Tab-separated table of C-alpha atoms in Angstrom:
chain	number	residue	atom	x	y	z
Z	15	UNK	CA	0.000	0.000	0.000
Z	16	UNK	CA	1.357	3.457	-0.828
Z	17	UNK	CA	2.333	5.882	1.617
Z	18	UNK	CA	0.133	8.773	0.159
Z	19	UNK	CA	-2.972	6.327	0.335
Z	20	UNK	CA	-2.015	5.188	3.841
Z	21	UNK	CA	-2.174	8.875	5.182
Z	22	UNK	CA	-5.174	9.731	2.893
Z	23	UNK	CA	-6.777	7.028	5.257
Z	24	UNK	CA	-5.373	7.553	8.815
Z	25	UNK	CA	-7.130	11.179	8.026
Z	26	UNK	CA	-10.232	10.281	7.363
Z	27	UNK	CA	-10.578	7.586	10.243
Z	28	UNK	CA	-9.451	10.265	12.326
Z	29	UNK	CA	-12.121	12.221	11.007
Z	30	UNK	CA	-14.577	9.483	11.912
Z	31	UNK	CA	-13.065	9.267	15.195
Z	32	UNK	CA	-13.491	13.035	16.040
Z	33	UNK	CA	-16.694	13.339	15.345
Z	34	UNK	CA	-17.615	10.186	17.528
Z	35	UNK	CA	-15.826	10.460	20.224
Z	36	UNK	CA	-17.457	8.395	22.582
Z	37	UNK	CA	-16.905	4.823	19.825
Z	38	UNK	CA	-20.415	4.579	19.390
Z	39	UNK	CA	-19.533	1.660	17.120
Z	40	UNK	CA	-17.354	-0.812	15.839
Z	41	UNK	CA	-15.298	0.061	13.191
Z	42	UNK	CA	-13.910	-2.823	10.612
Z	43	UNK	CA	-11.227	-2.742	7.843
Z	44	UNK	CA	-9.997	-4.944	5.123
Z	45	UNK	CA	-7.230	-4.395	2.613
Z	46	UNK	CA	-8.273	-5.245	-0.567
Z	47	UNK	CA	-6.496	-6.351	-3.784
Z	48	UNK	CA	-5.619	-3.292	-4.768
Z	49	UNK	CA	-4.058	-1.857	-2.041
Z	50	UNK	CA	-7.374	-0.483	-0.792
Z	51	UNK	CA	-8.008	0.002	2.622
Z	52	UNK	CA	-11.439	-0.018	3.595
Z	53	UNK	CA	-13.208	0.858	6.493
Z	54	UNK	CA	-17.003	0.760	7.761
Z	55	UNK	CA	-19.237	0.602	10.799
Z	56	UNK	CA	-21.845	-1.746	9.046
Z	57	UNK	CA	-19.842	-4.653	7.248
Z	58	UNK	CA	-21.579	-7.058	4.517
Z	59	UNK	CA	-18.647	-8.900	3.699
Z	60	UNK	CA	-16.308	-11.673	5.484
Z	61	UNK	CA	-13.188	-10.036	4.387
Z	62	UNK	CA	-14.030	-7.085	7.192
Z	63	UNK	CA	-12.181	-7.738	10.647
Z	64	UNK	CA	-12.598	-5.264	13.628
Z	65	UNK	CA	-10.328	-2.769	13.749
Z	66	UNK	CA	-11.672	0.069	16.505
Z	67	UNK	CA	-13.724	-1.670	18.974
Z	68	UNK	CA	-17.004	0.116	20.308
Z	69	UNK	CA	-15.368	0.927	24.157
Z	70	UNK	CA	-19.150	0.388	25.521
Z	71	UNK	CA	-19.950	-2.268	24.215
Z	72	UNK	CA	-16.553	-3.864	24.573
Z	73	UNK	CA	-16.410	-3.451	28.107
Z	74	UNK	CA	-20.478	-4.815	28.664
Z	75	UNK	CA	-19.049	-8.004	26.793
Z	76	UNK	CA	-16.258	-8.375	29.281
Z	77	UNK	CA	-18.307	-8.228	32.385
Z	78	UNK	CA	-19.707	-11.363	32.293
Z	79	UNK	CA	-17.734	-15.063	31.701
Z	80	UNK	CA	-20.269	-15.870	29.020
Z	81	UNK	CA	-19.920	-12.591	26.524
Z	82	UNK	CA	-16.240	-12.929	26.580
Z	83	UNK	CA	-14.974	-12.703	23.707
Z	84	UNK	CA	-17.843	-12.151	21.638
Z	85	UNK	CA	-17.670	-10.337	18.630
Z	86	UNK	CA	-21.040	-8.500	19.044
Z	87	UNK	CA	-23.116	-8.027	21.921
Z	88	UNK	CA	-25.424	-11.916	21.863
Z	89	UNK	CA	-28.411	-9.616	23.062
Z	90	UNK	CA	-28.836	-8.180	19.669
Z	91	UNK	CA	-29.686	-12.268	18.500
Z	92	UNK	CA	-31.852	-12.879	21.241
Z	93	UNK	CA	-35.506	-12.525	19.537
Z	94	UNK	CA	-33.865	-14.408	16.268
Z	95	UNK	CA	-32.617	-17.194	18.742
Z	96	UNK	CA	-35.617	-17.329	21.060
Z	97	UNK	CA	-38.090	-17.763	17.849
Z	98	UNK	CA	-36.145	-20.665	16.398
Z	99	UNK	CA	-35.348	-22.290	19.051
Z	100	UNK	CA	-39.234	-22.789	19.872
Z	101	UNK	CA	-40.177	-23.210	16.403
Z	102	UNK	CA	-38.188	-26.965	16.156
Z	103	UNK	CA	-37.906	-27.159	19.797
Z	104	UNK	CA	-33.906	-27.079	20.479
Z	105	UNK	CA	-32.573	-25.443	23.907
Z	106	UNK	CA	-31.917	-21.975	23.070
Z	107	UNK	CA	-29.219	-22.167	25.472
Z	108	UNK	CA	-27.637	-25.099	23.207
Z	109	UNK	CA	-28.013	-22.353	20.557
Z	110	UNK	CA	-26.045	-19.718	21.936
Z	111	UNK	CA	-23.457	-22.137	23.140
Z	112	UNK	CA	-23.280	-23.261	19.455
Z	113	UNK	CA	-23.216	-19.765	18.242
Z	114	UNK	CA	-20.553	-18.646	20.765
Z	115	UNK	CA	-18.338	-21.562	20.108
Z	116	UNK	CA	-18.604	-21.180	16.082
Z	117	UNK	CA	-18.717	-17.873	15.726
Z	118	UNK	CA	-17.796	-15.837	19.012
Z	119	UNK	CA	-21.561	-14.123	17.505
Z	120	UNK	CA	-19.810	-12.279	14.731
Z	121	UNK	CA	-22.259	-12.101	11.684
Z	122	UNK	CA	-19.484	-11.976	9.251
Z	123	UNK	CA	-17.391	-15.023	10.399
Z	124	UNK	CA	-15.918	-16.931	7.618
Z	125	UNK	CA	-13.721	-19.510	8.211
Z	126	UNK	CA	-10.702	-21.304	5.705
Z	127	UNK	CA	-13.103	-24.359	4.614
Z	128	UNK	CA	-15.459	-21.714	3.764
Z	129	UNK	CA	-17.994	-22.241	6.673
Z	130	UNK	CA	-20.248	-18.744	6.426
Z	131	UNK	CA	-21.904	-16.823	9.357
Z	132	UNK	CA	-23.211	-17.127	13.181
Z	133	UNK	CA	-23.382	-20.548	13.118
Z	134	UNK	CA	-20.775	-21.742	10.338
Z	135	UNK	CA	-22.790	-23.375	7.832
Z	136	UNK	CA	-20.751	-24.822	5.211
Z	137	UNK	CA	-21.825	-23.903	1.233
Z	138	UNK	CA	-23.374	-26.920	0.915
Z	139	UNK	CA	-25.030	-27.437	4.349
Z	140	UNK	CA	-26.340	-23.922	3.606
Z	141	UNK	CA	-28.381	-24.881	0.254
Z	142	UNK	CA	-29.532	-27.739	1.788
Z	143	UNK	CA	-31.566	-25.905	4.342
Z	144	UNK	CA	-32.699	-23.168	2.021
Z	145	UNK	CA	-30.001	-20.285	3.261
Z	146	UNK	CA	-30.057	-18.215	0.547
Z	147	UNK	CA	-27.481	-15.941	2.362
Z	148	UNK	CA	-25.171	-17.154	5.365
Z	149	UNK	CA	-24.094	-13.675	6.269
Z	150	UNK	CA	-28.122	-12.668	7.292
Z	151	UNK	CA	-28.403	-13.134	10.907
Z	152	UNK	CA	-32.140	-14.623	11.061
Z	153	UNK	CA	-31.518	-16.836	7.896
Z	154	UNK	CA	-28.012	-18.486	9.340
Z	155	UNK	CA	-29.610	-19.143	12.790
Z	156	UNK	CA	-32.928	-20.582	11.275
Z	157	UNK	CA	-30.733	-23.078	8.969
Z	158	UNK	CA	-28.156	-23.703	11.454
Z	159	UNK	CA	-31.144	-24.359	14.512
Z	160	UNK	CA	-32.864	-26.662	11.911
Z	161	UNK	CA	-29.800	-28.298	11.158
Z	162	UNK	CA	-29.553	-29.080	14.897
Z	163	UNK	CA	-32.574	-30.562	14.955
Z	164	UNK	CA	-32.407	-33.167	12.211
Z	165	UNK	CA	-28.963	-33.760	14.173
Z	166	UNK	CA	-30.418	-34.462	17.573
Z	167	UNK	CA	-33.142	-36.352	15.783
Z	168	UNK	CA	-30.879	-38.142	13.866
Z	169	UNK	CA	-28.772	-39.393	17.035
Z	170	UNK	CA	-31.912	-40.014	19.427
Z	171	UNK	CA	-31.370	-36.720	21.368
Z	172	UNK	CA	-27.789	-37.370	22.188
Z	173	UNK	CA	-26.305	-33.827	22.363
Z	174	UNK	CA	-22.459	-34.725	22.610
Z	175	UNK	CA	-23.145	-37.217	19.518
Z	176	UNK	CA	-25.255	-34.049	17.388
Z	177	UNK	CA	-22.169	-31.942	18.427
Z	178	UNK	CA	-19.673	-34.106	16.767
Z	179	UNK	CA	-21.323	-34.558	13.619
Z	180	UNK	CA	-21.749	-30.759	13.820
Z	181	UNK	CA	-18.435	-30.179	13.692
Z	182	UNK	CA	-16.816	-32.891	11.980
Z	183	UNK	CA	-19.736	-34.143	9.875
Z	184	UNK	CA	-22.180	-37.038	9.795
Z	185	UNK	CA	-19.707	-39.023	7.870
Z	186	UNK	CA	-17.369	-39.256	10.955
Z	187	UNK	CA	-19.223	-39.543	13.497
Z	188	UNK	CA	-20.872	-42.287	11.632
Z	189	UNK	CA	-17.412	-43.903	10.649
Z	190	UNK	CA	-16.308	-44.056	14.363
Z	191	UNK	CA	-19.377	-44.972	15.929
Z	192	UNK	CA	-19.258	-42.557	18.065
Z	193	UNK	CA	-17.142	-38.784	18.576
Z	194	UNK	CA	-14.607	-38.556	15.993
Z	195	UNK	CA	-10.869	-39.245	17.933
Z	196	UNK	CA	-9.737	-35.641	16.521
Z	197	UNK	CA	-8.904	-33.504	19.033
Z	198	UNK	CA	-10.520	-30.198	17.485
Z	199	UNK	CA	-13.806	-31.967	17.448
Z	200	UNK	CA	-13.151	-33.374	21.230
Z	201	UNK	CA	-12.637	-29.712	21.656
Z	202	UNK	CA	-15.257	-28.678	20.212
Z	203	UNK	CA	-17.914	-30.561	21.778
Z	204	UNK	CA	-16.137	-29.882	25.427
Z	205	UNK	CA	-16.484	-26.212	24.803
Z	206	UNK	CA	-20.323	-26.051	23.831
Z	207	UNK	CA	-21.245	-28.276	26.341
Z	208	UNK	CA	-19.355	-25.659	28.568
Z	209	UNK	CA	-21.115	-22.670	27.311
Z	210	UNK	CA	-24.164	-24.434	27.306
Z	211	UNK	CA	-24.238	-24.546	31.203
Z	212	UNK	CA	-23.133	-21.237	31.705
Z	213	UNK	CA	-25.974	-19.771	29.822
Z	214	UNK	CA	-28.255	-22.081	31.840
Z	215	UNK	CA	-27.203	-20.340	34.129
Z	216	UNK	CA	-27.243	-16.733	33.774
C-alpha cells in the first residue's frame, strides 16, 4: 500500500473518530487487492475484521464469563434465537453455546473451509436448508437451529453425539461410531457443552 494512500486514510478515520468520540460503534477494515483500505461501521462482507472496537460495548461483553470474547453483543440475537429455538424445539441455550463456540456471535465469520456466518454453515449445508445468504443473521440461525434438529433427531437426542457430527460431519461420526478421535472436534464438543451450562445459568 502506498504511503500517500495510507495517510489519505489515517485522516479520514481520524475524522470518523473526532466526530464520535465516545466509539459509538465498531469500526472494521480490510485491505483489498488493490491496495485499498477499507473501512465501515456496518460490514456485509467476510473479508471485514474489527479494527476500533465500540469501548461500551466492549467493556459490557467483558463483564460477564459468558460474553467474553464475543464479537457483538449476543443480546442483539436474542428474539432471532428465542423464535427458532421454539419453532423446532432445540434449547436456546444449546443455541447460543453453538453460536458462541462457532462464531464468538460475529455475523461476518468466515472460516478457511469456507464455513459462512453465526453458526458456520458450510456452502453446501447452507443450500440444503434453504439459506439463501449465510451472512443474514435470522436466515443463518434458522438453517443452522434446523440443522440441529435433524442432528439431535438423527442421534436419538444425544447432544455430545449431534455436536460431533456438527463439527466434523455425519460421515465421521458415523465412521467411528461414536465422537470422531480428533482432538478439534473433542474440543469442540467440550467447549459447547461448557457454554451451554453457563448460559443455563445466567
Amino acid at each position: 500500500m502506498k504511503r500517500g494512500t495510507a495517510i489519505v486514510w489515517l485522516a479520514l478515520l481520524g475524522a470518523v473518530a473526532w466526530r464520535i468520540p465516545s466509539a459509538t460503534a465498531d469500526i472494521y477494515r480490510y485491505e483489498d487487492s488493490d491496495g485499498v483500505v477499507h473501512f465501515t461501521d456496518a460490514p456485509t462482507d467476510g473479508r471485514f475484521k474489527v479494527f476500533m472496537r465500540d469501548i461500551k460495548k466492549d467493556r459490557k461483553l467483558r463483564t460477564t464469563f459468558k460474553l467474553a470474547g464475543c464479537a457483538r453483543n449476543p443480546e442483539e440475537f436474542e428474539p432471532i434465537i428465542n423464535q427458532c429455538a421454539l419453532e423446532y424445539g432445540v434449547d436456546k441455550s444449546l443455541v447460543k453455546a453453538v453460536i458462541h463456540a462457532e462464531s464468538g456471535y460475529n455475523p461476518n465469520a468466515l472460516s478457511r473451509k469456507g464455513a459462512s456466518g453465526l453458526m458456520q454453515l458450510m456452502p453446501q449445508t447452507a443450500r440444503d436448508l434453504k439459506v439463501s445468504n449465510s451472512f443474514d443473521p435470522r436466515e443463518n440461525i434458522r438453517g443452522g437451529v434446523r440443522y440441529l434438529r435433524f442432528l439431535l433427531d438423527t442421534f436419538k437426542g444425544d447432544v455430545t453425539m449431534a455436536l460431533a457430527a456438527y463439527n466434523a460431519g455425519l460421515s465421521k461420526v458415523a465412521q467411528y461410531g461414536g465422537v470422531p478421535p480428533y482432538q478439534e472436534t473433542r474440543t469442540y464438543v467440550d467447549k459447547v457443552l461448557s457454554y451451554r451450562k453457563a448460559y443455563q445459568t445466567n
